[in-house]
């Protein structure tokens, strides 16, 4: 099976280098077109109907997310190529999108293509592009996050997450409905990914500030959540917690 693909990047050299890499290291990918910006990319995607689009994040006349919005409703996987834009990386990670940092590493490229190939074969139940667009449009903080489980993926609203607890190579994510999901990621992944109202209080715990009922200074400091559970606040994170709470 060949994966019908398009490359979108404002630099001709970058497009050609990527196409050569794909021919040499990812023969399953068939590049059927190139575009240098949104004005070329949108009609090209609409006419060629690719299964996969390699897309630089920052380009003239609009960024990668503008292209996705213009092509909303069309089904294709995306591998983002980016040199920076920290805000973009968090958005991409929340939607479990594939991305590669410039300069392109061959190993990362092959891994991303393999994941896309598996996603196409498995016909994933969720649309990463749609989740990404919804998160970028969110004005009230009600965003979604894709959680990789042992069985596949779960899409969860971040506001429903009460706490996260390290569990070896996994993270236990506790939700407001009382359920718990074991996620195939270290706690550090979520510490870097989740912004306020999530805050690290211990090397093993992250909590949602909206679910904190009280803070006690006794026994070195601990927080009580609305569900009655109590967690120690380690000295490393105490100052930041008190500052955030305005205490």
XYZ file of C-alpha atoms in Angstrom:
247
model
C 0.000 0.000 0.000
C 1.352 3.390 -1.020
C 0.481 6.417 1.124
C -0.535 9.289 -1.181
C 1.187 12.383 0.244
C 1.762 16.128 -0.189
C 4.579 18.287 1.203
C 3.815 21.865 2.314
C 6.807 24.060 3.191
C 7.768 27.579 2.136
C 11.389 26.534 1.470
C 12.031 24.689 -1.807
C 15.229 23.102 -0.494
C 13.395 21.801 2.587
C 10.651 20.297 0.413
C 13.141 18.581 -1.872
C 15.253 17.266 1.001
C 12.172 15.782 2.652
C 10.986 14.207 -0.598
C 14.428 12.636 -1.124
C 14.441 11.308 2.451
C 11.003 9.779 1.904
C 12.042 8.101 -1.333
C 15.118 6.617 0.306
C 13.916 5.752 3.803
C 10.107 5.617 3.548
C 9.281 3.995 0.187
C 5.704 3.393 1.331
C 5.134 7.158 0.906
C 4.291 8.447 -2.578
C 4.705 12.229 -2.883
C 2.155 13.462 -5.430
C 2.542 17.222 -4.936
C 4.280 20.121 -3.233
C 3.073 23.536 -2.059
C 4.913 26.483 -0.542
C 2.078 28.215 1.351
C -1.621 28.107 2.203
C -2.732 29.610 -1.133
C -1.201 26.654 -2.950
C -1.750 23.999 -0.297
C -5.518 24.227 0.157
C -6.541 23.738 -3.511
C -3.851 21.053 -3.895
C -5.191 19.093 -0.934
C -8.753 19.498 -2.140
C -7.935 18.300 -5.659
C -5.492 15.455 -4.902
C -7.186 14.137 -1.740
C -3.958 12.907 -0.063
C -3.901 10.410 2.781
C -0.969 12.223 4.422
C 0.256 15.826 4.430
C 3.728 16.845 5.636
C 3.304 20.413 6.795
C 5.620 23.125 8.084
C 3.975 24.947 11.002
C 5.033 28.511 10.162
C 4.632 29.744 6.568
C 3.731 32.919 4.651
C 0.025 33.846 4.324
C -0.956 31.650 7.284
C 0.285 28.736 9.370
C -0.411 25.001 9.311
C -3.495 25.379 11.481
C -5.027 27.803 8.964
C -4.589 25.124 6.294
C -6.244 22.498 8.489
C -9.157 24.825 9.163
C -9.580 25.568 5.459
C -9.580 21.818 4.757
C -11.849 20.877 7.667
C -14.012 17.902 6.831
C -11.386 16.252 4.655
C -9.795 13.121 6.054
C -6.014 12.923 6.021
C -3.210 12.329 8.496
C -0.706 15.115 9.139
C 2.959 15.085 10.102
C 3.969 18.560 11.221
C 7.477 19.848 10.590
C 8.581 22.648 12.901
C 11.726 24.422 14.049
C 10.270 26.175 17.103
C 6.841 27.539 18.167
C 6.515 26.139 21.691
C 2.787 26.952 21.731
C 2.353 24.704 18.714
C 4.121 21.749 20.316
C 1.741 21.701 23.287
C -1.257 21.863 20.959
C 0.138 19.039 18.844
C 0.924 16.881 21.855
C -2.566 17.315 23.308
C -4.084 16.014 20.089
C -1.525 13.189 19.818
C -0.524 14.587 16.443
C 2.725 13.559 14.809
C 5.469 16.163 14.513
C 9.163 16.293 13.669
C 11.571 19.014 14.750
C 13.891 20.624 12.215
C 16.493 19.666 11.171
C 14.776 16.406 10.279
C 16.109 13.305 11.990
C 15.793 10.203 9.780
C 14.878 7.967 12.716
C 12.069 10.315 13.794
C 10.819 10.589 10.214
C 10.646 6.819 9.777
C 8.931 6.425 13.163
C 6.314 9.070 12.335
C 5.582 7.526 8.937
C 5.243 4.073 10.533
C 2.736 5.444 13.038
C 0.733 7.088 10.274
C 0.766 3.857 8.273
C -0.569 1.942 11.281
C -3.234 4.602 11.895
C -4.413 4.357 8.290
C -4.514 0.557 8.466
C -6.378 0.592 11.771
C -8.701 3.440 10.723
C -8.447 5.250 14.082
C -11.773 6.023 15.709
C -10.878 9.636 16.448
C -9.823 12.512 14.212
C -6.612 14.123 15.459
C -7.083 17.120 13.181
C -10.561 17.839 14.550
C -9.364 17.620 18.159
C -6.430 19.911 17.368
C -8.682 22.515 15.725
C -11.194 22.420 18.577
C -8.411 22.986 21.120
C -6.961 25.901 19.140
C -10.412 27.503 18.889
C -11.206 27.050 22.565
C -11.568 30.396 24.311
C -12.725 29.114 27.687
C -10.016 26.565 28.472
C -12.352 23.619 27.794
C -9.879 21.579 25.830
C -9.484 17.915 25.045
C -6.467 15.677 25.419
C -5.736 12.360 23.731
C -4.582 9.733 26.231
C -2.749 6.653 24.887
C -3.965 3.570 26.763
C -2.951 -0.082 26.502
C -6.020 -0.650 24.306
C -5.666 2.419 22.051
C -6.596 6.046 22.763
C -9.127 7.905 24.905
C -10.175 11.495 24.228
C -10.831 13.312 27.512
C -11.840 16.872 28.399
C -9.008 18.311 30.508
C -11.498 19.965 32.886
C -12.699 16.494 33.948
C -9.229 15.436 35.164
C -8.979 15.632 38.962
C -5.456 14.328 39.585
C -2.621 12.384 37.994
C -0.389 9.929 39.838
C 2.892 8.364 38.746
C 2.694 4.586 38.437
C 6.078 3.282 37.300
C 6.302 3.716 33.527
C 2.640 4.733 33.461
C 0.427 7.500 34.843
C -2.925 6.950 36.548
C -5.362 9.675 35.492
C -8.320 10.110 37.861
C -11.483 11.668 36.447
C -14.377 13.558 38.032
C -16.756 10.642 37.409
C -14.642 8.484 39.744
C -12.972 6.442 37.010
C -9.228 5.978 36.575
C -7.286 5.406 33.369
C -3.787 3.932 33.175
C -1.898 5.928 30.530
C 1.235 4.832 28.685
C 3.196 7.984 29.551
C 5.445 9.131 32.397
C 4.066 11.789 34.766
C 6.761 14.149 33.449
C 4.991 14.135 30.061
C 1.844 15.588 31.629
C 3.805 18.035 33.787
C 5.217 19.561 30.591
C 1.949 19.311 28.657
C -0.726 20.575 31.046
C -0.958 24.248 31.978
C -2.856 25.840 34.859
C -5.145 24.784 36.537
C -2.878 21.721 36.757
C 0.018 21.959 39.173
C 2.705 19.553 40.357
C 2.705 19.160 44.137
C 4.951 16.108 44.496
C 7.240 14.004 42.314
C 4.368 11.515 42.123
C 1.331 13.829 41.902
C -0.241 16.526 39.743
C -3.599 17.971 40.812
C -6.248 20.165 39.227
C -6.519 23.379 41.275
C -10.270 23.451 40.641
C -10.637 20.276 42.732
C -8.599 21.435 45.757
C -10.794 21.816 48.838
C -8.154 22.948 51.323
C -4.467 23.213 52.133
C -2.989 22.369 55.536
C 0.439 23.405 56.775
C 0.606 20.527 59.254
C 2.857 17.523 58.662
C 4.925 19.537 56.209
C 1.911 20.492 54.105
C -0.798 18.586 52.267
C -3.834 19.309 50.114
C -7.321 17.857 50.458
C -9.356 17.438 47.290
C -13.134 17.665 46.921
C -13.350 13.869 46.860
C -11.736 13.741 50.317
C -8.375 12.382 49.174
C -5.268 13.909 50.736
C -1.835 14.373 49.160
C 1.485 15.432 50.580
C 3.010 18.599 49.145
C 6.773 18.161 48.875
C 9.136 20.998 49.764
C 10.259 21.274 46.144
C 6.794 22.287 44.932
C 5.332 23.966 48.049
C 6.403 27.536 47.243
C 4.936 27.400 43.742
C 1.660 25.930 45.020
C 1.236 28.598 47.720
C 2.079 31.337 45.220
C -0.476 29.994 42.753
C -3.136 29.741 45.470
C -2.307 33.266 46.613
C -1.517 32.003 50.091
